[in-house]
PDB file of C-alpha atoms in Angstrom:
ATOM      1  CA  UNK A   1      94.588  64.235  52.353  1.00 49.00           C
ATOM      2  CA  UNK A   2      94.111  63.329  48.678  1.00 55.00           C
ATOM      3  CA  UNK A   3      97.573  64.640  47.862  1.00 75.00           C
ATOM      4  CA  UNK A   4      99.138  62.507  50.602  1.00 69.00           C
ATOM      5  CA  UNK A   5      97.273  59.502  49.309  1.00 73.00           C
ATOM      6  CA  UNK A   6      98.678  60.130  45.836  1.00 74.00           C
ATOM      7  CA  UNK A   7     102.211  60.327  47.241  1.00 65.00           C
ATOM      8  CA  UNK A   8     101.783  57.025  49.108  1.00 67.00           C
ATOM      9  CA  UNK A   9     100.349  55.391  45.974  1.00 74.00           C
ATOM     10  CA  UNK A  10     103.227  56.645  43.871  1.00 78.00           C
ATOM     11  CA  UNK A  11     105.782  55.412  46.372  1.00 76.00           C
ATOM     12  CA  UNK A  12     104.126  51.976  46.305  1.00 72.00           C
ATOM     13  CA  UNK A  13     104.268  51.862  42.507  1.00 81.00           C
ATOM     14  CA  UNK A  14     107.720  53.352  42.065  1.00 91.00           C
ATOM     15  CA  UNK A  15     110.049  52.311  44.852  1.00 95.00           C
ATOM     16  CA  UNK A  16     111.710  48.923  44.525  1.00 96.00           C
ATOM     17  CA  UNK A  17     109.798  46.357  46.581  1.00 95.00           C
ATOM     18  CA  UNK A  18     109.547  42.629  47.223  1.00 95.00           C
ATOM     19  CA  UNK A  19     106.673  40.970  45.405  1.00 93.00           C
ATOM     20  CA  UNK A  20     107.187  37.524  46.925  1.00 94.00           C
ATOM     21  CA  UNK A  21     109.873  35.412  48.585  1.00 96.00           C
ATOM     22  CA  UNK A  22     110.313  32.076  50.346  1.00 95.00           C
ATOM     23  CA  UNK A  23     111.779  28.597  50.319  1.00 96.00           C
ATOM     24  CA  UNK A  24     109.958  25.716  48.625  1.00 95.00           C
ATOM     25  CA  UNK A  25     110.327  21.989  48.156  1.00 95.00           C
ATOM     26  CA  UNK A  26     108.767  20.182  45.184  1.00 94.00           C
ATOM     27  CA  UNK A  27     108.711  16.435  44.672  1.00 91.00           C
ATOM     28  CA  UNK A  28     109.655  15.053  41.207  1.00 86.00           C
ATOM     29  CA  UNK A  29     106.793  13.835  39.053  1.00 80.00           C
ATOM     30  CA  UNK A  30     104.508  16.689  40.017  1.00 76.00           C
ATOM     31  CA  UNK A  31     103.220  19.642  38.005  1.00 83.00           C
ATOM     32  CA  UNK A  32     105.960  22.196  38.829  1.00 90.00           C
ATOM     33  CA  UNK A  33     106.167  24.103  35.492  1.00 93.00           C
ATOM     34  CA  UNK A  34     105.551  27.803  34.812  1.00 94.00           C
ATOM     35  CA  UNK A  35     105.206  29.747  31.616  1.00 96.00           C
ATOM     36  CA  UNK A  36     106.309  33.253  32.408  1.00 96.00           C
ATOM     37  CA  UNK A  37     104.460  34.888  29.459  1.00 94.00           C
ATOM     38  CA  UNK A  38     101.217  33.951  31.249  1.00 92.00           C
ATOM     39  CA  UNK A  39     102.173  36.139  34.240  1.00 90.00           C
ATOM     40  CA  UNK A  40     101.240  39.841  33.821  1.00 79.00           C
ATOM     41  CA  UNK A  41     103.045  41.388  36.789  1.00 80.00           C
ATOM     42  CA  UNK A  42     106.222  43.466  36.446  1.00 89.00           C
ATOM     43  CA  UNK A  43     108.147  41.122  38.778  1.00 96.00           C
ATOM     44  CA  UNK A  44     111.705  39.939  38.195  1.00 97.00           C
ATOM     45  CA  UNK A  45     112.879  36.874  40.064  1.00 97.00           C
ATOM     46  CA  UNK A  46     116.089  35.543  41.539  1.00 98.00           C
ATOM     47  CA  UNK A  47     115.631  31.786  42.133  1.00 97.00           C
ATOM     48  CA  UNK A  48     118.423  29.812  43.799  1.00 98.00           C
ATOM     49  CA  UNK A  49     118.630  26.107  43.562  1.00 97.00           C
ATOM     50  CA  UNK A  50     119.518  24.416  46.889  1.00 97.00           C
ATOM     51  CA  UNK A  51     119.094  20.767  45.784  1.00 96.00           C
ATOM     52  CA  UNK A  52     117.641  18.842  42.894  1.00 95.00           C
ATOM     53  CA  UNK A  53     117.380  20.645  39.544  1.00 95.00           C
ATOM     54  CA  UNK A  54     115.038  22.469  37.182  1.00 96.00           C
ATOM     55  CA  UNK A  55     115.166  23.269  33.505  1.00 96.00           C
ATOM     56  CA  UNK A  56     114.945  26.876  32.337  1.00 97.00           C
ATOM     57  CA  UNK A  57     113.796  27.625  28.778  1.00 96.00           C
ATOM     58  CA  UNK A  58     115.036  31.033  27.688  1.00 95.00           C
ATOM     59  CA  UNK A  59     113.490  33.453  25.229  1.00 93.00           C
ATOM     60  CA  UNK A  60     115.514  31.903  22.424  1.00 92.00           C
ATOM     61  CA  UNK A  61     113.938  28.491  23.321  1.00 94.00           C
ATOM     62  CA  UNK A  62     117.273  27.149  24.526  1.00 95.00           C
ATOM     63  CA  UNK A  63     117.034  24.798  27.551  1.00 96.00           C
ATOM     64  CA  UNK A  64     119.420  25.260  30.533  1.00 96.00           C
ATOM     65  CA  UNK A  65     119.851  23.115  33.583  1.00 95.00           C
ATOM     66  CA  UNK A  66     119.746  24.942  36.922  1.00 96.00           C
ATOM     67  CA  UNK A  67     121.781  22.841  39.309  1.00 96.00           C
ATOM     68  CA  UNK A  68     122.496  23.188  42.991  1.00 97.00           C
ATOM     69  CA  UNK A  69     124.629  26.201  43.651  1.00 96.00           C
ATOM     70  CA  UNK A  70     123.140  28.067  40.712  1.00 97.00           C
ATOM     71  CA  UNK A  71     120.419  30.695  40.322  1.00 97.00           C
ATOM     72  CA  UNK A  72     118.171  31.580  37.419  1.00 97.00           C
ATOM     73  CA  UNK A  73     117.169  35.194  36.648  1.00 97.00           C
ATOM     74  CA  UNK A  74     113.921  35.761  34.781  1.00 97.00           C
ATOM     75  CA  UNK A  75     111.029  38.181  34.409  1.00 97.00           C
ATOM     76  CA  UNK A  76     107.307  37.662  34.463  1.00 96.00           C
ATOM     77  CA  UNK A  77     105.627  38.415  31.138  1.00 95.00           C
ATOM     78  CA  UNK A  78     108.574  37.277  28.984  1.00 96.00           C
ATOM     79  CA  UNK A  79     108.528  34.176  26.783  1.00 95.00           C
ATOM     80  CA  UNK A  80     110.494  31.873  29.065  1.00 96.00           C
ATOM     81  CA  UNK A  81     109.581  28.940  31.299  1.00 96.00           C
ATOM     82  CA  UNK A  82     110.983  26.751  34.045  1.00 96.00           C
ATOM     83  CA  UNK A  83     110.173  23.633  36.025  1.00 95.00           C
ATOM     84  CA  UNK A  84     111.089  20.120  37.030  1.00 95.00           C
ATOM     85  CA  UNK A  85     111.965  18.031  33.955  1.00 92.00           C
ATOM     86  CA  UNK A  86     110.515  14.612  33.241  1.00 88.00           C
ATOM     87  CA  UNK A  87     112.645  11.884  34.616  1.00 87.00           C
ATOM     88  CA  UNK A  88     113.933  13.861  37.593  1.00 90.00           C
ATOM     89  CA  UNK A  89     114.409  11.635  40.680  1.00 91.00           C
ATOM     90  CA  UNK A  90     115.293  14.213  43.406  1.00 93.00           C
ATOM     91  CA  UNK A  91     113.049  16.820  45.066  1.00 94.00           C
ATOM     92  CA  UNK A  92     113.756  20.346  43.978  1.00 96.00           C
ATOM     93  CA  UNK A  93     114.416  22.712  46.859  1.00 97.00           C
ATOM     94  CA  UNK A  94     114.719  26.438  46.126  1.00 97.00           C
ATOM     95  CA  UNK A  95     114.809  29.811  47.748  1.00 97.00           C
ATOM     96  CA  UNK A  96     113.615  32.849  45.723  1.00 97.00           C
ATOM     97  CA  UNK A  97     112.790  36.478  45.812  1.00 97.00           C
ATOM     98  CA  UNK A  98     110.703  38.582  43.396  1.00 97.00           C
ATOM     99  CA  UNK A  99     111.392  42.322  42.909  1.00 96.00           C
ATOM    100  CA  UNK A 100     109.335  45.074  41.264  1.00 96.00           C
ATOM    101  CA  UNK A 101     109.540  48.821  40.851  1.00 95.00           C
ATOM    102  CA  UNK A 102     110.499  51.526  38.450  1.00 95.00           C
ATOM    103  CA  UNK A 103     113.535  50.542  36.378  1.00 95.00           C
ATOM    104  CA  UNK A 104     114.072  47.141  37.949  1.00 96.00           C
ATOM    105  CA  UNK A 105     113.408  45.238  34.709  1.00 96.00           C
ATOM    106  CA  UNK A 106     116.034  47.348  32.917  1.00 96.00           C
ATOM    107  CA  UNK A 107     118.548  46.485  35.619  1.00 96.00           C
ATOM    108  CA  UNK A 108     117.584  42.785  35.383  1.00 97.00           C
ATOM    109  CA  UNK A 109     118.085  42.857  31.567  1.00 95.00           C
ATOM    110  CA  UNK A 110     121.584  44.269  32.115  1.00 94.00           C
ATOM    111  CA  UNK A 111     122.379  41.560  34.649  1.00 94.00           C
ATOM    112  CA  UNK A 112     121.259  38.845  32.258  1.00 94.00           C
ATOM    113  CA  UNK A 113     123.670  39.914  29.568  1.00 89.00           C
ATOM    114  CA  UNK A 114     126.060  37.578  31.355  1.00 82.00           C
ATOM    115  CA  UNK A 115     123.451  34.766  31.129  1.00 88.00           C
ATOM    116  CA  UNK A 116     120.186  33.863  32.777  1.00 94.00           C
ATOM    117  CA  UNK A 117     121.683  31.029  34.810  1.00 96.00           C
ATOM    118  CA  UNK A 118     124.565  32.019  37.077  1.00 95.00           C
ATOM    119  CA  UNK A 119     126.816  30.301  39.615  1.00 94.00           C
ATOM    120  CA  UNK A 120     126.480  31.502  43.154  1.00 95.00           C
ATOM    121  CA  UNK A 121     129.531  31.327  45.428  1.00 93.00           C
ATOM    122  CA  UNK A 122     128.368  29.594  48.638  1.00 93.00           C
ATOM    123  CA  UNK A 123     131.024  31.530  50.544  1.00 93.00           C
ATOM    124  CA  UNK A 124     130.378  34.847  48.861  1.00 93.00           C
ATOM    125  CA  UNK A 125     128.203  37.815  49.859  1.00 95.00           C
ATOM    126  CA  UNK A 126     125.131  37.079  47.608  1.00 96.00           C
ATOM    127  CA  UNK A 127     123.450  34.432  49.773  1.00 96.00           C
ATOM    128  CA  UNK A 128     123.778  36.361  53.102  1.00 96.00           C
ATOM    129  CA  UNK A 129     122.342  39.404  51.276  1.00 97.00           C
ATOM    130  CA  UNK A 130     119.463  37.307  50.020  1.00 97.00           C
ATOM    131  CA  UNK A 131     118.633  36.048  53.499  1.00 96.00           C
ATOM    132  CA  UNK A 132     118.805  39.601  54.800  1.00 96.00           C
ATOM    133  CA  UNK A 133     116.257  40.667  52.201  1.00 96.00           C
ATOM    134  CA  UNK A 134     113.918  37.829  53.126  1.00 96.00           C
ATOM    135  CA  UNK A 135     114.143  38.885  56.796  1.00 96.00           C
ATOM    136  CA  UNK A 136     113.404  42.489  55.946  1.00 96.00           C
ATOM    137  CA  UNK A 137     110.517  41.493  53.645  1.00 95.00           C
ATOM    138  CA  UNK A 138     108.780  39.684  56.469  1.00 93.00           C
ATOM    139  CA  UNK A 139     105.804  41.688  57.764  1.00 90.00           C
ATOM    140  CA  UNK A 140     107.188  41.236  61.227  1.00 92.00           C
ATOM    141  CA  UNK A 141     110.291  43.281  60.415  1.00 93.00           C
ATOM    142  CA  UNK A 142     108.451  46.545  60.095  1.00 90.00           C
ATOM    143  CA  UNK A 143     110.920  47.633  57.344  1.00 92.00           C
ATOM    144  CA  UNK A 144     109.800  50.859  55.744  1.00 92.00           C
ATOM    145  CA  UNK A 145     109.549  51.260  51.966  1.00 92.00           C
ATOM    146  CA  UNK A 146     112.528  53.538  51.442  1.00 93.00           C
ATOM    147  CA  UNK A 147     114.885  51.272  53.432  1.00 95.00           C
ATOM    148  CA  UNK A 148     113.657  48.196  51.521  1.00 95.00           C
ATOM    149  CA  UNK A 149     114.167  49.946  48.200  1.00 96.00           C
ATOM    150  CA  UNK A 150     117.773  50.817  49.137  1.00 96.00           C
ATOM    151  CA  UNK A 151     118.488  47.247  50.269  1.00 97.00           C
ATOM    152  CA  UNK A 152     117.015  45.826  47.053  1.00 97.00           C
ATOM    153  CA  UNK A 153     119.081  48.138  44.935  1.00 97.00           C
ATOM    154  CA  UNK A 154     122.212  47.175  46.876  1.00 97.00           C
ATOM    155  CA  UNK A 155     121.397  43.529  46.247  1.00 97.00           C
ATOM    156  CA  UNK A 156     121.065  44.040  42.462  1.00 97.00           C
ATOM    157  CA  UNK A 157     124.337  46.007  42.463  1.00 97.00           C
ATOM    158  CA  UNK A 158     126.013  43.239  44.397  1.00 96.00           C
ATOM    159  CA  UNK A 159     124.829  40.730  41.781  1.00 96.00           C
ATOM    160  CA  UNK A 160     126.110  43.047  39.032  1.00 95.00           C
ATOM    161  CA  UNK A 161     129.512  43.394  40.668  1.00 94.00           C
ATOM    162  CA  UNK A 162     129.785  39.648  41.268  1.00 92.00           C
ATOM    163  CA  UNK A 163     128.946  38.801  37.700  1.00 91.00           C
ATOM    164  CA  UNK A 164     131.297  41.448  36.332  1.00 90.00           C
ATOM    165  CA  UNK A 165     134.161  40.141  38.478  1.00 89.00           C
ATOM    166  CA  UNK A 166     133.531  36.571  37.300  1.00 87.00           C
ATOM    167  CA  UNK A 167     133.522  37.808  33.750  1.00 86.00           C
ATOM    168  CA  UNK A 168     136.731  39.715  34.192  1.00 87.00           C
ATOM    169  CA  UNK A 169     138.475  36.678  35.686  1.00 88.00           C
ATOM    170  CA  UNK A 170     137.577  34.651  32.580  1.00 89.00           C
ATOM    171  CA  UNK A 171     138.981  37.266  30.181  1.00 92.00           C
ATOM    172  CA  UNK A 172     142.414  37.511  28.592  1.00 95.00           C
ATOM    173  CA  UNK A 173     144.483  40.622  29.476  1.00 95.00           C
ATOM    174  CA  UNK A 174     143.768  42.226  26.044  1.00 95.00           C
ATOM    175  CA  UNK A 175     140.037  41.580  26.440  1.00 94.00           C
ATOM    176  CA  UNK A 176     140.129  43.376  29.797  1.00 94.00           C
ATOM    177  CA  UNK A 177     142.024  46.236  28.209  1.00 95.00           C
ATOM    178  CA  UNK A 178     139.408  46.599  25.471  1.00 95.00           C
ATOM    179  CA  UNK A 179     136.564  46.540  27.977  1.00 93.00           C
ATOM    180  CA  UNK A 180     138.406  49.132  30.119  1.00 93.00           C
ATOM    181  CA  UNK A 181     138.718  51.421  27.094  1.00 94.00           C
ATOM    182  CA  UNK A 182     135.056  51.029  26.220  1.00 94.00           C
ATOM    183  CA  UNK A 183     133.885  51.793  29.735  1.00 92.00           C
ATOM    184  CA  UNK A 184     136.207  54.788  30.247  1.00 93.00           C
ATOM    185  CA  UNK A 185     136.514  56.416  26.916  1.00 92.00           C
ATOM    186  CA  UNK A 186     136.840  59.927  28.454  1.00 93.00           C
ATOM    187  CA  UNK A 187     139.573  58.948  30.869  1.00 91.00           C
ATOM    188  CA  UNK A 188     142.751  61.003  30.222  1.00 84.00           C
ATOM    189  CA  UNK A 189     144.987  58.066  29.485  1.00 81.00           C
ATOM    190  CA  UNK A 190     146.870  57.157  26.333  1.00 86.00           C
ATOM    191  CA  UNK A 191     146.716  53.879  24.515  1.00 89.00           C
ATOM    192  CA  UNK A 192     150.293  53.126  25.683  1.00 91.00           C
ATOM    193  CA  UNK A 193     149.327  53.688  29.266  1.00 91.00           C
ATOM    194  CA  UNK A 194     146.238  51.477  29.017  1.00 92.00           C
ATOM    195  CA  UNK A 195     148.185  48.726  27.311  1.00 94.00           C
ATOM    196  CA  UNK A 196     150.886  48.797  29.988  1.00 94.00           C
ATOM    197  CA  UNK A 197     148.265  48.787  32.754  1.00 93.00           C
ATOM    198  CA  UNK A 198     146.989  45.397  31.414  1.00 95.00           C
ATOM    199  CA  UNK A 199     150.363  43.987  30.437  1.00 95.00           C
ATOM    200  CA  UNK A 200     149.849  43.906  26.667  1.00 95.00           C
ATOM    201  CA  UNK A 201     151.461  45.778  23.822  1.00 95.00           C
ATOM    202  CA  UNK A 202     149.809  48.817  22.278  1.00 94.00           C
ATOM    203  CA  UNK A 203     149.906  47.050  18.854  1.00 95.00           C
ATOM    204  CA  UNK A 204     148.106  43.950  20.266  1.00 96.00           C
ATOM    205  CA  UNK A 205     145.498  46.180  21.890  1.00 95.00           C
ATOM    206  CA  UNK A 206     144.929  48.050  18.673  1.00 95.00           C
ATOM    207  CA  UNK A 207     144.554  44.871  16.583  1.00 96.00           C
ATOM    208  CA  UNK A 208     142.168  43.273  19.107  1.00 96.00           C
ATOM    209  CA  UNK A 209     140.083  46.474  19.382  1.00 95.00           C
ATOM    210  CA  UNK A 210     139.784  46.820  15.625  1.00 95.00           C
ATOM    211  CA  UNK A 211     138.769  43.195  15.271  1.00 95.00           C
ATOM    212  CA  UNK A 212     136.044  43.591  17.882  1.00 94.00           C
ATOM    213  CA  UNK A 213     134.691  47.089  17.040  1.00 94.00           C
ATOM    214  CA  UNK A 214     135.633  47.553  13.401  1.00 95.00           C
ATOM    215  CA  UNK A 215     137.462  50.832  14.150  1.00 95.00           C
ATOM    216  CA  UNK A 216     140.773  51.735  15.677  1.00 94.00           C
ATOM    217  CA  UNK A 217     140.937  52.694  19.381  1.00 94.00           C
ATOM    218  CA  UNK A 218     142.109  56.202  18.406  1.00 91.00           C
ATOM    219  CA  UNK A 219     139.050  56.733  16.170  1.00 93.00           C
ATOM    220  CA  UNK A 220     136.637  55.339  18.807  1.00 94.00           C
ATOM    221  CA  UNK A 221     138.160  57.580  21.556  1.00 93.00           C
ATOM    222  CA  UNK A 222     138.100  60.687  19.383  1.00 92.00           C
ATOM    223  CA  UNK A 223     134.432  60.135  18.530  1.00 94.00           C
ATOM    224  CA  UNK A 224     133.361  59.374  22.117  1.00 95.00           C
ATOM    225  CA  UNK A 225     135.200  62.306  23.589  1.00 95.00           C
ATOM    226  CA  UNK A 226     133.835  64.729  20.935  1.00 95.00           C
ATOM    227  CA  UNK A 227     130.278  63.525  21.527  1.00 96.00           C
ATOM    228  CA  UNK A 228     130.720  64.048  25.288  1.00 95.00           C
ATOM    229  CA  UNK A 229     132.175  67.514  24.761  1.00 95.00           C
ATOM    230  CA  UNK A 230     129.351  68.580  22.405  1.00 95.00           C
ATOM    231  CA  UNK A 231     126.820  67.280  24.943  1.00 95.00           C
ATOM    232  CA  UNK A 232     128.346  69.328  27.716  1.00 95.00           C
ATOM    233  CA  UNK A 233     128.615  72.447  25.540  1.00 94.00           C
ATOM    234  CA  UNK A 234     124.983  72.205  24.489  1.00 93.00           C
ATOM    235  CA  UNK A 235     123.347  71.043  27.695  1.00 93.00           C
ATOM    236  CA  UNK A 236     125.351  72.780  30.458  1.00 93.00           C
ATOM    237  CA  UNK A 237     127.099  76.034  31.269  1.00 92.00           C
ATOM    238  CA  UNK A 238     130.271  74.334  32.479  1.00 93.00           C
ATOM    239  CA  UNK A 239     133.332  76.395  31.574  1.00 94.00           C
ATOM    240  CA  UNK A 240     135.115  75.274  28.371  1.00 94.00           C
ATOM    241  CA  UNK A 241     138.212  74.290  30.312  1.00 95.00           C
ATOM    242  CA  UNK A 242     136.159  71.931  32.448  1.00 95.00           C
ATOM    243  CA  UNK A 243     134.376  70.592  29.388  1.00 95.00           C
ATOM    244  CA  UNK A 244     137.825  69.650  27.975  1.00 95.00           C
ATOM    245  CA  UNK A 245     138.812  67.834  31.199  1.00 95.00           C
ATOM    246  CA  UNK A 246     135.499  66.015  31.654  1.00 95.00           C
ATOM    247  CA  UNK A 247     135.477  64.852  28.022  1.00 95.00           C
ATOM    248  CA  UNK A 248     139.033  63.530  28.195  1.00 93.00           C
ATOM    249  CA  UNK A 249     140.851  66.091  26.062  1.00 93.00           C
ATOM    250  CA  UNK A 250     144.390  66.938  26.935  1.00 89.00           C
ATOM    251  CA  UNK A 251     143.818  70.665  26.529  1.00 92.00           C
ATOM    252  CA  UNK A 252     141.302  73.257  25.571  1.00 94.00           C
ATOM    253  CA  UNK A 253     143.294  73.755  22.376  1.00 94.00           C
ATOM    254  CA  UNK A 254     142.770  70.126  21.366  1.00 94.00           C
ATOM    255  CA  UNK A 255     139.099  70.391  22.265  1.00 94.00           C
ATOM    256  CA  UNK A 256     138.659  73.558  20.093  1.00 94.00           C
ATOM    257  CA  UNK A 257     140.416  71.918  17.181  1.00 94.00           C
ATOM    258  CA  UNK A 258     138.190  68.862  17.294  1.00 94.00           C
ATOM    259  CA  UNK A 259     134.974  70.881  17.774  1.00 94.00           C
ATOM    260  CA  UNK A 260     135.871  73.172  14.857  1.00 94.00           C
ATOM    261  CA  UNK A 261     136.628  70.256  12.593  1.00 94.00           C
ATOM    262  CA  UNK A 262     133.214  68.664  13.430  1.00 93.00           C
ATOM    263  CA  UNK A 263     131.020  71.747  13.512  1.00 92.00           C
ATOM    264  CA  UNK A 264     132.927  74.577  11.739  1.00 92.00           C
ATOM    265  CA  UNK A 265     132.746  76.668  14.878  1.00 91.00           C
ATOM    266  CA  UNK A 266     134.493  77.138  18.207  1.00 91.00           C
ATOM    267  CA  UNK A 267     133.252  75.582  21.508  1.00 92.00           C
ATOM    268  CA  UNK A 268     131.778  78.971  22.505  1.00 90.00           C
ATOM    269  CA  UNK A 269     130.050  79.263  19.104  1.00 90.00           C
ATOM    270  CA  UNK A 270     128.427  75.858  19.610  1.00 90.00           C
ATOM    271  CA  UNK A 271     127.192  76.979  23.063  1.00 87.00           C
ATOM    272  CA  UNK A 272     125.830  80.285  21.696  1.00 75.00           C
ATOM    273  CA  UNK A 273     124.028  78.540  18.896  1.00 72.00           C
ATOM    274  CA  UNK A 274     122.330  76.171  21.299  1.00 62.00           C
ATOM    275  CA  UNK A 275     121.488  78.934  23.721  1.00 53.00           C
TER     276      UNK A 275
END
């Protein structure tokens, strides 16, 4: 029985869960202001503005307006704050949900790299997903912990995808090409193929990449692929030919040449040394 109790407790502490949700209305001139550093829970919050507005003070002390159709992403325990500003004349109406669980704060930090205040498409999938979560979080729903955790993870991934798509739409073609290269350094493409895919010249891609990263695309790819290959050689027993393919090398010969230049030994020698 004690072991089962430990399992239940660990599930409650680890699986993603809802720590609070609802819809609220606050009149202007009241005391609606919260300092997040004074909250000691591990909760992260998605707060959507339906009408009125609030101010959000981020960790850099910058003030942002959160207007209708926008949401603010924040964490309890951080040095940020939000509330109705002085001089506001309209009631603030909001719907929100708080999430907690192992790794949720790291996911939230990744989301907020696009900004703490985000636009929410009223016709998009985010708001229906939010309403679904609120329904599932109601005690009347009887939703089990594992199902709730999966739904919450899906919601966060939906936010991530929506923000990434908005970011991509705002980029120039060469910026998209640079990001593509950074995300997929082990893909078996050439710079010419990548440039053509995004409608830019290889020379323009090379210049832009060097300006942004301080190294050429070829040097960056070579380093990323070598690091991946060495990791696979040292940490797995995957055959060398598969190591070459997974790390983005065109052949085992190219892999062996790069590994020997970096380590003085062959791929098999690197594996034997680690073993």
